[in-house]
Short mmCIF file of C-alpha atoms in Angstrom, two decimals:
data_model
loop_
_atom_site.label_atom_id
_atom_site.label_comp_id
_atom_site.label_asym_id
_atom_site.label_seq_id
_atom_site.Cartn_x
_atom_site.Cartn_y
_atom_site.Cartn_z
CA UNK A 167 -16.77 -35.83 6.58
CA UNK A 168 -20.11 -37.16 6.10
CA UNK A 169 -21.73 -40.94 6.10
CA UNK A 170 -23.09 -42.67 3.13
CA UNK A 171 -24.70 -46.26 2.69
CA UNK A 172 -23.46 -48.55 -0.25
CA UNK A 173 -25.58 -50.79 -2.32
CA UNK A 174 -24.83 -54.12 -0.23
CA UNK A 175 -25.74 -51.75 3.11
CA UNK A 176 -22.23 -51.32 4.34
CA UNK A 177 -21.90 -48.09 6.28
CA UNK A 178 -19.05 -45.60 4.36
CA UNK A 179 -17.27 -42.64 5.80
CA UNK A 180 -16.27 -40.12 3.73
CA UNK A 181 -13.23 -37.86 4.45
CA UNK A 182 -11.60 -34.70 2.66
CA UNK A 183 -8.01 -35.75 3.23
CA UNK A 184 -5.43 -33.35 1.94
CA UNK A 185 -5.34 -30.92 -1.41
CA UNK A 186 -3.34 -31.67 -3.92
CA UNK A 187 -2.15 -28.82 -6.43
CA UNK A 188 -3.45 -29.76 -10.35
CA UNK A 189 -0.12 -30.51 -11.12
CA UNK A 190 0.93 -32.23 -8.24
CA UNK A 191 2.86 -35.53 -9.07
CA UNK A 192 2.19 -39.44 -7.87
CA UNK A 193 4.33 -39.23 -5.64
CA UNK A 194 2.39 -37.40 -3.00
CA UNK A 195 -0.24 -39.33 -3.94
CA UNK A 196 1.18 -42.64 -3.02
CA UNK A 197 3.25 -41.08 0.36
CA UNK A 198 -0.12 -39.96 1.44
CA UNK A 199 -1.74 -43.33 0.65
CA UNK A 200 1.36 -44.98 2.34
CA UNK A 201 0.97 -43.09 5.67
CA UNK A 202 -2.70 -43.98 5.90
CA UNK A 203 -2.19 -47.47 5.21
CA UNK A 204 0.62 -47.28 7.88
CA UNK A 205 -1.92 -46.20 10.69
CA UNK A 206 -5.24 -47.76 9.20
CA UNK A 207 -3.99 -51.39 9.72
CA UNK A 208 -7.34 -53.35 10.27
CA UNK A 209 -9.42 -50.96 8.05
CA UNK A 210 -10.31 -50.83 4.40
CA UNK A 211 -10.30 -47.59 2.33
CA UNK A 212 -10.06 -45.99 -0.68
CA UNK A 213 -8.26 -43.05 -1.35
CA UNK A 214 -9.08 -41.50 -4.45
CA UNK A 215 -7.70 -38.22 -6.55
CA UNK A 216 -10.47 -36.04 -7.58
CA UNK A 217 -10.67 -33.03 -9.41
CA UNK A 218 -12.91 -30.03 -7.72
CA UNK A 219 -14.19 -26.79 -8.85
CA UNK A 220 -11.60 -24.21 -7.76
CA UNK A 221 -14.37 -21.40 -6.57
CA UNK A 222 -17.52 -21.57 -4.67
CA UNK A 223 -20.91 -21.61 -6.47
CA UNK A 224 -22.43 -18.50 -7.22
CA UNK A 225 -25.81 -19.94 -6.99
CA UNK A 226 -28.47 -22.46 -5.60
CA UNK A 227 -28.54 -24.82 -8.88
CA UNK A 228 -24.80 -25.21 -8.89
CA UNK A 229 -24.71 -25.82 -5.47
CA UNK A 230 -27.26 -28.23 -5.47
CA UNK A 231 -25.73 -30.19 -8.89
CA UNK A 232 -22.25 -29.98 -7.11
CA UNK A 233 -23.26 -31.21 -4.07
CA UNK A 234 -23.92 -34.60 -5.79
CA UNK A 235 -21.54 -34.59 -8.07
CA UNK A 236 -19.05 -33.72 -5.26
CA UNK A 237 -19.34 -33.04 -2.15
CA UNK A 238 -22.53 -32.03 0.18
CA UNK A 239 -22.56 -28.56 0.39
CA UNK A 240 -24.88 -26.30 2.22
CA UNK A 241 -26.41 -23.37 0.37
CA UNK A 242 -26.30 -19.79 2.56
CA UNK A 243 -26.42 -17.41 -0.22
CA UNK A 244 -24.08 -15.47 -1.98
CA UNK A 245 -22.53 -13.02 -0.21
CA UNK A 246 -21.24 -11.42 -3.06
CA UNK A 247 -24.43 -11.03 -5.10
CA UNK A 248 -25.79 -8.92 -2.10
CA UNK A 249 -23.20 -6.78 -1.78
CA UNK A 250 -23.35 -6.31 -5.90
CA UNK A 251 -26.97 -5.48 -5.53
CA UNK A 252 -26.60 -3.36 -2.62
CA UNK A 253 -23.81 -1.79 -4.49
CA UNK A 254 -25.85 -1.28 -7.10
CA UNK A 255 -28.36 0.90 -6.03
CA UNK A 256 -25.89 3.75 -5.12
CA UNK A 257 -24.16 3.98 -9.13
CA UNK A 258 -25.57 6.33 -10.82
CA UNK A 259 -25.17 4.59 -14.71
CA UNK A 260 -25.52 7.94 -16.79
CA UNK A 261 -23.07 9.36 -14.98
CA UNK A 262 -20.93 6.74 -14.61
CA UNK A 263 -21.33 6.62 -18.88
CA UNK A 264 -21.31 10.19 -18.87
CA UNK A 265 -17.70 10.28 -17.51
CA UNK A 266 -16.63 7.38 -19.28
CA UNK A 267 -17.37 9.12 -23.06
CA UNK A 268 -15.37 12.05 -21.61
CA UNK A 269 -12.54 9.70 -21.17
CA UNK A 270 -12.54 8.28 -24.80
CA UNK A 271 -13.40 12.09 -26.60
CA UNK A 272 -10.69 13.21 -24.44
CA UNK A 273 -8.38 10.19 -25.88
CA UNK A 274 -8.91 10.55 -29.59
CA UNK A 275 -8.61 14.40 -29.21
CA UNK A 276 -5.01 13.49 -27.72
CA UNK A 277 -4.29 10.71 -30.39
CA UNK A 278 -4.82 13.23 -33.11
CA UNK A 279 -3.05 16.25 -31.41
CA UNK A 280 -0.72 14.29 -30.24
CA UNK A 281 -0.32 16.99 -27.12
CA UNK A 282 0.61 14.55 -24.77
CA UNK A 283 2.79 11.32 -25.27
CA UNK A 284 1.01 8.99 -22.72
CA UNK A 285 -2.40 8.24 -23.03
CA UNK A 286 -3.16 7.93 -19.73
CA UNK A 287 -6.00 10.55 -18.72
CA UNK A 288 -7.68 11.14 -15.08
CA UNK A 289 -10.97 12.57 -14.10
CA UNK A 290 -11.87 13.33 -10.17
CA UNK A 291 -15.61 14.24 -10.37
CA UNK A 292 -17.54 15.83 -6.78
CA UNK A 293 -20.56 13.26 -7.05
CA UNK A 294 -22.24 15.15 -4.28
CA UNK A 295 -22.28 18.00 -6.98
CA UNK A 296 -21.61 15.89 -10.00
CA UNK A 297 -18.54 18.79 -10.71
CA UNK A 298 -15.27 17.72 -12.35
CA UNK A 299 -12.79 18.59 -9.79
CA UNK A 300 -9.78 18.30 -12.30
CA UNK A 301 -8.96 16.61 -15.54
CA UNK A 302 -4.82 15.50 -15.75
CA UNK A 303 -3.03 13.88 -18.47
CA UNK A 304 0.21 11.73 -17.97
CA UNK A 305 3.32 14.18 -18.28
CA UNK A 306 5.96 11.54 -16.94
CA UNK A 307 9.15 12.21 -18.02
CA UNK A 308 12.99 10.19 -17.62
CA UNK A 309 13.50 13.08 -15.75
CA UNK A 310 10.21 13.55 -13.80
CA UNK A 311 9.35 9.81 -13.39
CA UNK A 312 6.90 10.52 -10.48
CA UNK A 313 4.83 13.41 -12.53
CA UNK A 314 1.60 10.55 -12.65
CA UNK A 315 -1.89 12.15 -13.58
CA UNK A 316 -2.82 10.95 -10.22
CA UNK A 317 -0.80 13.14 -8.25
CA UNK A 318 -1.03 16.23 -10.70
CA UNK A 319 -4.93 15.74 -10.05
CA UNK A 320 -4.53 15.73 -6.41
CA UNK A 321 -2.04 18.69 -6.57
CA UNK A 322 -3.85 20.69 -8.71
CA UNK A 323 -7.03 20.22 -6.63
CA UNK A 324 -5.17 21.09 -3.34
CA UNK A 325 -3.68 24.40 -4.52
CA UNK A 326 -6.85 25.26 -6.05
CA UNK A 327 -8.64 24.68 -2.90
CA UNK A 328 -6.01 26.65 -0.99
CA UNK A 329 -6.83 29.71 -3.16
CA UNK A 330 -10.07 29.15 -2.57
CA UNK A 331 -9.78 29.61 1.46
CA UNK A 332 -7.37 32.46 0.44
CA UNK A 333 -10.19 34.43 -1.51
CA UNK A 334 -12.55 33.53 0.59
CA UNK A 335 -10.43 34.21 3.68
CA UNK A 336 -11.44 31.01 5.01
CA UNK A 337 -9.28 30.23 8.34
CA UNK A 338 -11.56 27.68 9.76
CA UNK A 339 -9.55 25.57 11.33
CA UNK A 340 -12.27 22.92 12.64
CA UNK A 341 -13.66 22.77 8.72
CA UNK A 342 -13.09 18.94 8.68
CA UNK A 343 -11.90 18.48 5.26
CA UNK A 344 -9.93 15.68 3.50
CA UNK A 345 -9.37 17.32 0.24
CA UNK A 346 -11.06 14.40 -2.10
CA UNK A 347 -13.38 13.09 0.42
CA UNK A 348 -15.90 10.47 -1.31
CA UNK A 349 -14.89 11.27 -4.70
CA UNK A 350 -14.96 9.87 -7.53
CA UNK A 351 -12.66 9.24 -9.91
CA UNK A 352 -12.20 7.89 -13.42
CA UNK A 353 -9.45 6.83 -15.58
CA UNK A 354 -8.04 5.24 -19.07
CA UNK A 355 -5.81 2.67 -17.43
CA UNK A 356 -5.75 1.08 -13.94
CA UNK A 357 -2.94 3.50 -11.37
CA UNK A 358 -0.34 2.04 -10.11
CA UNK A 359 0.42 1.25 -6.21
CA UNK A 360 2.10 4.41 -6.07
CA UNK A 361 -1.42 6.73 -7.19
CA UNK A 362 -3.73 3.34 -6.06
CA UNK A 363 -2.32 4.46 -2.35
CA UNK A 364 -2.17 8.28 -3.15
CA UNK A 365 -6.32 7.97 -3.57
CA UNK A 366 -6.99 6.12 -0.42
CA UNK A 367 -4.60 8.83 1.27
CA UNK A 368 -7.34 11.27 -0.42
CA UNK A 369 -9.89 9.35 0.79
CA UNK A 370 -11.81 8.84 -2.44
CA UNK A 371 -14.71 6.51 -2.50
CA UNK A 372 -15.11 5.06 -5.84
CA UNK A 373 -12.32 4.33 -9.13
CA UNK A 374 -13.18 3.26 -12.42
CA UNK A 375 -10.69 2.29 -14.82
CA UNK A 376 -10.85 0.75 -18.30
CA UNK A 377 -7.68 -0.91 -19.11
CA UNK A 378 -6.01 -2.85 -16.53
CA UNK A 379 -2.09 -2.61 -15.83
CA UNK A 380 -1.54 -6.00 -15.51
CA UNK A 381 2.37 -5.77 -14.78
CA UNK A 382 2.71 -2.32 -12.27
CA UNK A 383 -1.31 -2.22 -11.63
CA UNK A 384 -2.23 -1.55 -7.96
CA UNK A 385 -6.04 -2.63 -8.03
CA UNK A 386 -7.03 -5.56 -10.12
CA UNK A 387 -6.92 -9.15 -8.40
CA UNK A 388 -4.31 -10.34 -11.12
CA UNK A 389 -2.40 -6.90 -11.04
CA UNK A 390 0.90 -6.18 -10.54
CA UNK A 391 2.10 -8.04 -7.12
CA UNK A 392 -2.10 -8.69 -6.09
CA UNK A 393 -2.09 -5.61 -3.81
CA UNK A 394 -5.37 -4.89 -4.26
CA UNK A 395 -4.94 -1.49 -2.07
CA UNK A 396 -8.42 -0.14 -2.71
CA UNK A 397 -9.21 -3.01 0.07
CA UNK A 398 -5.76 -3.80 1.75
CA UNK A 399 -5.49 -1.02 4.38
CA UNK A 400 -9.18 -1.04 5.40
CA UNK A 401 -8.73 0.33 8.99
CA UNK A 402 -8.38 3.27 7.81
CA UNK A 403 -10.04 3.86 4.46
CA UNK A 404 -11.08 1.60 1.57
CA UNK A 405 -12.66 2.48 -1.76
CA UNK A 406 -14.36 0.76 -4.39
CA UNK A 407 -12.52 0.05 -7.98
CA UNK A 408 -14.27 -1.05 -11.12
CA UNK A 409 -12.92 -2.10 -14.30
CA UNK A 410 -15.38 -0.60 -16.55
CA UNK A 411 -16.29 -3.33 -19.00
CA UNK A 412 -17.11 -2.75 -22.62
CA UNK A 413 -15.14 -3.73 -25.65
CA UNK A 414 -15.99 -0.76 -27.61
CA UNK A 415 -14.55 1.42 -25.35
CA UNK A 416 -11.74 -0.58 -24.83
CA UNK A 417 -10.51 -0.87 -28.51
CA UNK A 418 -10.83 3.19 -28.04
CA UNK A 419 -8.19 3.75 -25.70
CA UNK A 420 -4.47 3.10 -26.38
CA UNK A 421 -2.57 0.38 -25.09
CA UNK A 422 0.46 1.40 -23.01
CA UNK A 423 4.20 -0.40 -22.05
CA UNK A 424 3.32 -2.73 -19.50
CA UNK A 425 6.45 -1.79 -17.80
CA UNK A 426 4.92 1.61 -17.32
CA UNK A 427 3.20 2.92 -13.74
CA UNK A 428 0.61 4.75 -14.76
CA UNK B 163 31.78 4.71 3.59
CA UNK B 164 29.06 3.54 5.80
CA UNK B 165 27.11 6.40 6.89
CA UNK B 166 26.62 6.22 10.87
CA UNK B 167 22.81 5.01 10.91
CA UNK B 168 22.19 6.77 14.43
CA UNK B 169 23.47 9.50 14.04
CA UNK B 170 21.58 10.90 10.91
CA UNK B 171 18.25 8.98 12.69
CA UNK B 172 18.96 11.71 15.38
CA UNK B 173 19.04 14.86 12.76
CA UNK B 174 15.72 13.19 11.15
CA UNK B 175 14.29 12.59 14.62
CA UNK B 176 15.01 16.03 15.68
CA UNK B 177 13.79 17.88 12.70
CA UNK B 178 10.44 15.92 13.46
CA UNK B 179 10.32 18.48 16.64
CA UNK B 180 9.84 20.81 13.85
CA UNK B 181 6.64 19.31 12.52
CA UNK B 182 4.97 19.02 15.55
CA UNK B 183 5.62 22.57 16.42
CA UNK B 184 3.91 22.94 13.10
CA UNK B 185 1.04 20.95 14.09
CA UNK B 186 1.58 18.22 11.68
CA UNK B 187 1.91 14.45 12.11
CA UNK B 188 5.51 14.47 13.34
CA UNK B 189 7.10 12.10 10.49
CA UNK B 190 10.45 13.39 9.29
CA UNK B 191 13.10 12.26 7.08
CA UNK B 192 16.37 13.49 5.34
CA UNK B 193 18.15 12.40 2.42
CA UNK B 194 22.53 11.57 2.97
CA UNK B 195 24.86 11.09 -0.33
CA UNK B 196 25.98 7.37 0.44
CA UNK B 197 29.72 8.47 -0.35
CA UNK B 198 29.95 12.06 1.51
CA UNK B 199 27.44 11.82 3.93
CA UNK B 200 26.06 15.12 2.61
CA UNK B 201 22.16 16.14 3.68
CA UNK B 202 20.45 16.69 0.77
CA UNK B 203 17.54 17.94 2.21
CA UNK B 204 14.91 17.81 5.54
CA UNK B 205 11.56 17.17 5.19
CA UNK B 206 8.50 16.66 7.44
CA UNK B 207 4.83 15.71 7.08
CA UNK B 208 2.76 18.48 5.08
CA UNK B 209 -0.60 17.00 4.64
CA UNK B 210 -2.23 19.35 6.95
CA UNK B 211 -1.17 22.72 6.17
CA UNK B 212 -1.40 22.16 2.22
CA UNK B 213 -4.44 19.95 3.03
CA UNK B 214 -2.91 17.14 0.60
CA UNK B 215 -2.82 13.64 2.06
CA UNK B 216 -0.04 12.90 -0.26
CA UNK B 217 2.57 15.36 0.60
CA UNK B 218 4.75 12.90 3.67
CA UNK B 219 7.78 14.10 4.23
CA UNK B 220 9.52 12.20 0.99
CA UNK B 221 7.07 13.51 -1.43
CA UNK B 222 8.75 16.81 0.16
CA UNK B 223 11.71 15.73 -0.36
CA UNK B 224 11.29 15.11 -4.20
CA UNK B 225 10.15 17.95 -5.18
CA UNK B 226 12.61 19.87 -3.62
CA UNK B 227 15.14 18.24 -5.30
CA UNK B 228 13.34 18.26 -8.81
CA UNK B 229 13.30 22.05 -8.31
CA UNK B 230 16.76 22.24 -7.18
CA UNK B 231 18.87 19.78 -7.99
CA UNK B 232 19.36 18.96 -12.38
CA UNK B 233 21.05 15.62 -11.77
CA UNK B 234 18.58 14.72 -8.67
CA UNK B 235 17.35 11.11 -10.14
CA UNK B 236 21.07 10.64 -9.76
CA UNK B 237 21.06 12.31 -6.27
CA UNK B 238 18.53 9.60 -4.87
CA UNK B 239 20.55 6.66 -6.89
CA UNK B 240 23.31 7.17 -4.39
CA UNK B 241 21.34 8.26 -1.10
CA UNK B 242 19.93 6.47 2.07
CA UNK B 243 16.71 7.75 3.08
CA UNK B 244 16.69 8.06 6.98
CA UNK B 245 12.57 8.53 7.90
CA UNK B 246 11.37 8.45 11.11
CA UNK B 247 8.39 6.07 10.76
CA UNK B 248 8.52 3.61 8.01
CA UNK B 249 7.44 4.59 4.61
CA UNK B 250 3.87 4.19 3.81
CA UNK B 251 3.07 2.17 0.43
CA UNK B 252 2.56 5.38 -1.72
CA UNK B 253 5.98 6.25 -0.43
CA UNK B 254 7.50 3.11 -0.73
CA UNK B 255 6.43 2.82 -4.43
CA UNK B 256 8.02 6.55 -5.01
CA UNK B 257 10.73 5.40 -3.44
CA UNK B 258 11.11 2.18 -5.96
CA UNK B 259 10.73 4.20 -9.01
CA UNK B 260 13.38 6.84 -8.68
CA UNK B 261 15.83 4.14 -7.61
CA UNK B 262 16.51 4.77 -3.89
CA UNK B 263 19.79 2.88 -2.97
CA UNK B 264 18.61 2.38 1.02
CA UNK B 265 15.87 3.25 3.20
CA UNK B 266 16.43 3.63 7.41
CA UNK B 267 13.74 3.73 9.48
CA UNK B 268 12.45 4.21 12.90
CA UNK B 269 9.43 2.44 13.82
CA UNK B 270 7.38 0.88 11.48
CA UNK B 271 3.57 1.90 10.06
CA UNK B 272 1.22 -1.09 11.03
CA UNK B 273 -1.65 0.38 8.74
CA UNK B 274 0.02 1.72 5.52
CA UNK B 275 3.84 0.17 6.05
CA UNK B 276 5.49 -0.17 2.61
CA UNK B 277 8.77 -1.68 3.81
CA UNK B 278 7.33 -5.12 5.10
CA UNK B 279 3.97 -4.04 7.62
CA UNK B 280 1.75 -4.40 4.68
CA UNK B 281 3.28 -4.37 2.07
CA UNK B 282 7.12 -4.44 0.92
CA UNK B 283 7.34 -2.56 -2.37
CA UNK B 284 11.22 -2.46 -3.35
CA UNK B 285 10.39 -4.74 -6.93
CA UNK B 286 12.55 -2.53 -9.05
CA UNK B 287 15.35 -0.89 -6.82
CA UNK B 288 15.57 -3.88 -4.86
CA UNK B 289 16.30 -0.98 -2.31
CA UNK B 290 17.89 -2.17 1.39
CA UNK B 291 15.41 -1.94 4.42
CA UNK B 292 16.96 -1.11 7.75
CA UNK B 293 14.17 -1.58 10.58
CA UNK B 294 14.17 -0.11 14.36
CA UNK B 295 17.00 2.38 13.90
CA UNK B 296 15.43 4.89 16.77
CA UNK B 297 12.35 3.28 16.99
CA UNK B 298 11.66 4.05 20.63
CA UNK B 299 12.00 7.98 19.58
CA UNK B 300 9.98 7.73 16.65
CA UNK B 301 7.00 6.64 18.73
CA UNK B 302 7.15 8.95 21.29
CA UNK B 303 7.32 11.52 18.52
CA UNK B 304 4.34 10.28 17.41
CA UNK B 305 2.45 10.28 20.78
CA UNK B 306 3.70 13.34 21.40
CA UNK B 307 1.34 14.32 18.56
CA UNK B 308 -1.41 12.39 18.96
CA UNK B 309 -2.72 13.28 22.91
CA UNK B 310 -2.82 16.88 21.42
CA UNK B 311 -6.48 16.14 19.23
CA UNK B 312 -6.17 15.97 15.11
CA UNK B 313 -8.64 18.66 14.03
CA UNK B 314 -8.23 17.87 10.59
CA UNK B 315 -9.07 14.11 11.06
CA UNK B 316 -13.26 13.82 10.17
CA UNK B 317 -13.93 10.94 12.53
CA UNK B 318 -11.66 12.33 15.49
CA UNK B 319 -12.36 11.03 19.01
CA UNK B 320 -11.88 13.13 22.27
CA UNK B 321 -8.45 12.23 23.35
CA UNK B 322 -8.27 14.66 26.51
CA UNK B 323 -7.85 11.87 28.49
CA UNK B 324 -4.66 10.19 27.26
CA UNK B 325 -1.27 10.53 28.69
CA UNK B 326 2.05 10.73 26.76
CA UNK B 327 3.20 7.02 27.80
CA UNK B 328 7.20 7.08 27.59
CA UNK B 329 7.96 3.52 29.26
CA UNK B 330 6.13 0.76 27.03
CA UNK B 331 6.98 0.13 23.66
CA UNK B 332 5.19 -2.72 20.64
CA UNK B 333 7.87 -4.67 20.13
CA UNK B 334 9.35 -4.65 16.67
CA UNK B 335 9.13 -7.94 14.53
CA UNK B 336 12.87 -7.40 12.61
CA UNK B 337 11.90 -10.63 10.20
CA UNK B 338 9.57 -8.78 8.39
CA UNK B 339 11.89 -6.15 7.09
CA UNK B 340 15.32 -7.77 6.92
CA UNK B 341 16.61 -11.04 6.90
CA UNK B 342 18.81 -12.22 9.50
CA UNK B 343 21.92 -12.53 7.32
CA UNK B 344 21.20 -8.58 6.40
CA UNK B 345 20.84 -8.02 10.15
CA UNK B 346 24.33 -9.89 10.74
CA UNK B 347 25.77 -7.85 7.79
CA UNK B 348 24.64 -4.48 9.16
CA UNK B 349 24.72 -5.20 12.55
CA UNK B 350 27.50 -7.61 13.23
CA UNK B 351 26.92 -11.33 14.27
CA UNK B 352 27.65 -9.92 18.00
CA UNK B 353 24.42 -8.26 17.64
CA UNK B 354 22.64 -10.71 16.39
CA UNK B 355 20.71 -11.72 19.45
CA UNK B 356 18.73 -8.37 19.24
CA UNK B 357 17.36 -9.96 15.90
CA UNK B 358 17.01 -13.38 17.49
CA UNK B 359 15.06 -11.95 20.61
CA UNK B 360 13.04 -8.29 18.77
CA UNK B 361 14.77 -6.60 21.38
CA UNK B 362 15.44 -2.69 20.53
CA UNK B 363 18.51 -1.35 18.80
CA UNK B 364 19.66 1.15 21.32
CA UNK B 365 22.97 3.39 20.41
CA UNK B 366 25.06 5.31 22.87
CA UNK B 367 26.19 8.82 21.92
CA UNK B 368 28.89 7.67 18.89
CA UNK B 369 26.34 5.42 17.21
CA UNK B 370 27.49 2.40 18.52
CA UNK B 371 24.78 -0.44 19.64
CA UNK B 372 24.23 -1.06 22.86
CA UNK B 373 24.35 -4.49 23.68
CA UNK B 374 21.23 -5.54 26.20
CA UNK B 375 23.80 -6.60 29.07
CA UNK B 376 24.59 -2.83 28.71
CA UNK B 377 28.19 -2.37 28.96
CA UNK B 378 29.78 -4.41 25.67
CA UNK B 379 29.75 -1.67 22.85
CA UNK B 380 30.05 -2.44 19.39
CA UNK B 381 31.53 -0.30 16.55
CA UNK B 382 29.15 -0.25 13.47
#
């Protein structure tokens, strides 16, 4: 609440009451207005319906031109810009483009052999080494409706490292080693909750998708059932997820069933 | 016929004795035909010794069956999954897509719980959740484990000093995972105080529950 003078010098308190959803009909409007009436014999008021933004302002101008054309509000920052421009500093770009061409080359080669009937394609890439750990393609069948790139990827990448130890006759038990530790990983279309969960159980650090799965998707705010797993079981792990934006290389890669889990 | 919840909880529970001899998280499960009662197959926890975080006990358990089994999407179709500690999300979500009928748990996974902890992932299957079913057993399974140190764990802590604790148990919150009406159906309505109160389904040797004033048994 906050105090405000009018033009004949009356004092005015003003009071957030209760929200109202954008559809909400006149009813509730004229129970609420009923109960304060009710309780506020002696006093005049005014209750009045007023549309707000829906978010918070993502900088000092807004904030300033909202807070008169609304509501006082207090100016702190935005969290979110610092975290971006933290953020920021640790992508490297060229790679991050780098892996992204892959993606499409490797998409048209696929369109035109037409090797593999789902588009969907995964990269893992070592950034400490900036090696590509494994490349998958999505081999679902009706019969094998868990074979997702994801899991080949991971698969492939643990048996590979277990010959590895083999060769090398590594039996180093103390060699503290989650197999996909901080890496990174890139793919056509966003995974589903299924893979989004197998890569925090890998303990990845960073996903980049182009196409969101909108229907089965595990990541995006507006996927799927709003999971959002990259950030929902942060006590143990979390990662960070991307949609990479560009509409060029989004008209490149293939659209899929929405009903699918990639 | 309903399959006798206990008493395959037991076989799970026990096989988890296996895992831990193996030094892996002890988190078992096995897979019963809903009409024969037939074990499809045991599974525990192999994330350690294949050093892949995804390979729990019903990742096992698939591909097994894939191997093994032509028909096997129509194995799970008509199986309860009994699984020590609740399935994670990942797990959850596997189980969704091949159709799982039922899924019976022991306690439930506060951090990664895809049957109602976190998250409760049953949109396609619709599959049937059955909380708490050896819940006390599951834990101490688990703490078994977990005063011996995880060397595989990066940001491991020096657990010398812990003790296996065997008489205090988090309680279990049953309204997460089932309704009450499920509870009643599985359960019976004589039961239904356990529900009411979180206290902890306890069985006696034949799989009936144990009522808390300890000497009324009831059939399942």
């Amino acid at each position: 609440m906050y105090k405000t003078t009018d033009t004949s010098g009356n004092h005015l308190l003003n009071i957030i009451f209760a929200p109202l959803e954008f559809n909400d009909n006149i009813n509730s409007y004229d129970s609420i207005h009923a109960t304060i009436n009710e309780k506020l014999i002696d006093e005049k008021f005014v209750l009045e319906k007023k549309q707000i933004p829906m978010n918070k302002p993502l900088d000092k101008n807004i904030n300033d031109e909202w807070s008169k054309q609304y509501w006082p509000i207090v100016w702190k920052g935005n969290p979110m810009i610092q975290d971006m421009n933290e953020l920021s500093k640790t992508i490297n770009m060229s790679e991050t483009y780098a892996h992204i061409d892959k993606l499409v080359q490797l998409s048209k080669e696929n369109e035109q052999t037409c090797k593999y009937e789902n588009p969907t394609i995964v990269i893992f890439v070592d950034p400490r080494t900036n090696e590509t750990k494994s490349i998958t393609y999505d081999q679902k069948t009706s019969h094998n409706p868990i074979k997702h790139p994801v899991v080949d990827a991971i698969n492939e990448i643990s048996s590979n490292e277990l010959k590895r130890r083999q060769v090398e006759q590594i039996h180093d038990r103390n060699e503290k080693n989650y197999l996909c530790l901080n890496y990174h990983v890139y793919m056509t279309h966003e995974p589903c909750v299924m893979c989004a969960m197998a890569l925090l159980h890998s303990r990845i650090s960073r996903l980049v998708y182009i196409k969101p799965s909108l229907k089965t998707g595990g990541i995006g705010k507006t996927s799927g059932h709003h999971e959002m797993i990259h950030i929902s079981c942060e006590l143990n792990w979390k990662y960070e997820a991307f949609q990479y934006i560009d509409e060029e290389v989004f008209k490149q890669i293939k659209d899929i069933d929405e009903n699918i889990n990639v | 016929m309903e399959l006798n919840y206990w008493k395959f909880m037991r076989e799970a529970l026990e096989f988890g004795n296996i895992a831990l001899i193996n030094n892996e998280v002890p988190v078992s499960a096995i897979l019963v035909d809903n009409d024969s009662g037939k074990i499809w197959y045991r599974a525990h926890n192999m994330t350690n010794k294949l050093i892949n975080g995804t390979l729990h006990a019903e990742f096992q358990i698939y591909n097994y069956l894939l191997e093994n089994e032509e028909n096997h999407l129509k194995i799970w179709q008509n199986s309860t999954l009994f699984v020590t500690v609740e399935p994670c999300i990942m797990c959850a979500s596997m189980l969704d897509q091949v159709g799982i009928k039922k899924v019976v748990f022991g306690c439930p996974n506060e951090r990664f719980g895809g049957n109602g902890s976190v998250f409760k992932i049953n949109y396609k299957s619709n599959y049937k959740i059955i909380p708490g079913v050896g819940h006390k057993d599951a834990i101490s399974l688990l703490r078994k484990f977990y005063i011996g140190e995880n060397k595989h764990n990066p940001n491991s802590i020096n657990k010398k000093k812990r003790v296996l604790n065997i008489d205090s148990f988090p309680i279990l919150n049953y309204e997460r995972y089932i309704s009450r009406d499920e509870f009643i159906s599985i359960w019976g309505v004589e039961n239904v105080k356990i529900f009411d109160n979180n206290y902890f389904l306890e069985f006696n040797d034949n799989g009936e529950v144990l009522c808390d004033d300890g000497n009324k048994k009831v059939k399942i």
